[in-house]
Amino acid sequence: MRCHVASSSRVTVFAVVAKPEPENGIIENWLREVAEQRVVGFSKEVPDSKFAKTEYRYLRAEKGYHVLEVQIYTGRKNQIRVHLAGIGCPIVGDRKYGADSTVLRQIRLAAYKIEFMHPVTKNKLALEYMPTARFFKPSKTE
């Protein structure tokens, strides 16, 4: 997911991962794109890096996996993927950032709520989407 997140905007997503420890937290670091369109996180600012902040909250167990609610405060390239992999919880199906190959390449990351101010009317808009049950059950055969 790549987006610009204004201070009055919120993007919240579901991610299917291994269970994080701790179950809830905030991840803050500096992200920089390196070779082969891969993004890497750094604990301090390095040349060409951008600050990134992600908050996650454990929701539930689901068929051997775990569902997190993730909110981004910055909109950096591959931010959620890098941050969750960095705490040992790569998104199911996301082999680029460390997921195993037990499921087909079906990255289990979906925006379910986006809130923002309309640029002209200044009214708050909220869009919601609930993934189907299949989203929470990654396939090993399809």
Coordinates of C-alpha atoms in Angstrom, one line a residue:
M1 CA 0.0 0.0 0.0
R2 CA 1.4 3.4 -0.9
C3 CA -0.4 6.5 0.0
H4 CA 0.0 10.0 1.4
V5 CA -1.6 10.2 4.8
A6 CA -2.6 13.7 5.8
S7 CA -2.9 14.6 9.5
S8 CA -6.7 14.4 9.2
S9 CA -6.6 11.0 7.4
R10 CA -6.7 7.5 8.7
V11 CA -6.0 4.3 6.9
T12 CA -6.7 1.1 8.8
V13 CA -5.9 -2.4 7.5
F14 CA -6.2 -6.1 8.4
A15 CA -3.1 -8.2 8.2
V16 CA -2.8 -11.9 8.7
V17 CA 0.4 -12.8 10.4
A18 CA 2.1 -14.9 13.1
K19 CA 1.2 -13.8 16.6
P20 CA 3.2 -10.7 17.6
E21 CA 4.8 -10.2 21.0
P22 CA 3.8 -7.9 22.4
E23 CA 0.2 -8.2 21.0
N24 CA -0.2 -4.4 20.6
G25 CA 2.5 -1.8 19.8
I26 CA 3.9 1.1 17.8
I27 CA 6.7 0.6 15.3
E28 CA 8.8 3.7 14.4
N29 CA 11.9 3.7 12.2
W30 CA 13.4 5.1 9.1
L31 CA 12.7 3.4 5.7
R32 CA 14.8 3.4 2.6
E33 CA 14.4 1.7 -0.7
V34 CA 17.4 -0.4 -1.8
A35 CA 18.1 -2.7 -4.7
E36 CA 15.3 -4.7 -6.4
Q37 CA 12.5 -2.5 -5.1
R38 CA 13.0 -3.7 -1.6
V39 CA 12.5 -1.4 1.4
V40 CA 14.7 -1.7 4.5
G41 CA 14.1 -0.3 8.0
F42 CA 16.8 1.5 10.0
S43 CA 16.8 2.4 13.7
K44 CA 18.2 5.9 12.9
E45 CA 18.0 8.3 10.0
V46 CA 20.3 7.4 7.1
P47 CA 20.7 9.1 3.7
D48 CA 17.6 9.0 1.6
S49 CA 15.5 7.4 4.4
K50 CA 12.0 8.6 5.5
F51 CA 10.5 8.3 8.9
A52 CA 7.7 5.8 9.3
K53 CA 5.2 5.1 12.1
T54 CA 2.8 2.1 12.3
E55 CA 0.5 1.0 15.2
Y56 CA -0.8 -2.5 15.4
R57 CA -3.4 -4.2 17.6
Y58 CA -4.0 -7.9 18.0
L59 CA -7.6 -8.9 17.1
R60 CA -8.0 -12.6 17.0
A61 CA -6.7 -16.1 16.1
E62 CA -8.0 -17.4 12.8
K63 CA -7.2 -20.9 11.5
G64 CA -3.6 -21.1 12.7
Y65 CA -2.9 -17.4 11.8
H66 CA -3.5 -14.2 13.6
V67 CA -5.4 -11.1 12.5
L68 CA -4.0 -7.6 13.4
E69 CA -5.6 -4.2 12.9
V70 CA -2.9 -1.9 11.6
Q71 CA -3.0 1.9 11.4
I72 CA -0.4 3.9 9.5
Y73 CA 0.6 7.4 10.5
T74 CA 2.9 7.9 7.5
G75 CA 2.4 6.5 4.0
R76 CA 5.7 5.0 3.0
K77 CA 6.3 2.4 0.3
N78 CA 5.8 -1.1 1.8
Q79 CA 5.7 0.4 5.3
I80 CA 3.3 -2.2 6.8
R81 CA 5.1 -5.1 5.1
V82 CA 8.5 -3.9 6.4
H83 CA 7.4 -3.0 9.9
L84 CA 5.5 -6.3 10.5
A85 CA 8.4 -8.3 9.1
G86 CA 10.8 -6.3 11.4
I87 CA 9.0 -7.6 14.5
G88 CA 9.1 -11.2 13.3
C89 CA 5.5 -11.2 11.8
P90 CA 5.7 -11.1 8.0
I91 CA 2.3 -11.0 6.4
V92 CA 1.1 -14.4 5.2
G93 CA 2.0 -14.8 1.5
D94 CA 4.5 -12.0 1.5
R95 CA 7.6 -13.9 0.5
K96 CA 9.5 -10.8 -0.4
Y97 CA 9.5 -9.8 3.3
G98 CA 10.0 -13.1 4.9
A99 CA 6.8 -15.2 4.8
D100 CA 7.3 -18.9 4.2
S101 CA 6.1 -20.6 1.1
T102 CA 3.4 -22.8 2.8
V103 CA 0.6 -20.7 1.2
L104 CA 0.4 -19.5 -2.3
R105 CA 1.6 -16.0 -3.0
Q106 CA -1.6 -14.3 -1.7
I107 CA -0.5 -11.4 0.5
R108 CA -3.1 -11.1 3.3
L109 CA -3.2 -7.3 3.7
A110 CA -6.4 -5.4 3.1
A111 CA -7.4 -1.8 3.8
Y112 CA -10.8 -2.0 5.5
K113 CA -11.3 1.6 6.6
I114 CA -10.1 4.9 5.0
E115 CA -11.1 8.2 6.4
F116 CA -10.2 11.6 5.0
M117 CA -11.5 15.2 4.5
H118 CA -13.0 15.9 1.1
P119 CA -10.7 18.4 -0.6
V120 CA -13.5 20.7 -1.8
T121 CA -16.4 20.3 0.7
K122 CA -14.2 19.6 3.7
N123 CA -16.7 17.0 4.8
K124 CA -15.2 13.9 6.5
L125 CA -15.6 10.8 4.3
A126 CA -15.3 7.3 5.5
L127 CA -15.0 4.2 3.3
E128 CA -15.2 0.7 4.7
Y129 CA -14.7 -2.7 3.3
M130 CA -14.9 -6.1 5.0
P131 CA -12.8 -8.8 3.4
T132 CA -14.6 -12.1 2.7
A133 CA -14.1 -15.1 5.0
R134 CA -11.7 -16.5 2.4
F135 CA -9.3 -13.6 3.0
F136 CA -8.7 -15.0 6.5
K137 CA -8.1 -18.5 5.3
P138 CA -5.0 -18.5 3.0
S139 CA -4.9 -21.3 0.5
K140 CA -2.1 -23.9 0.2
T141 CA -3.6 -25.3 -3.0
E142 CA -5.4 -22.6 -5.0

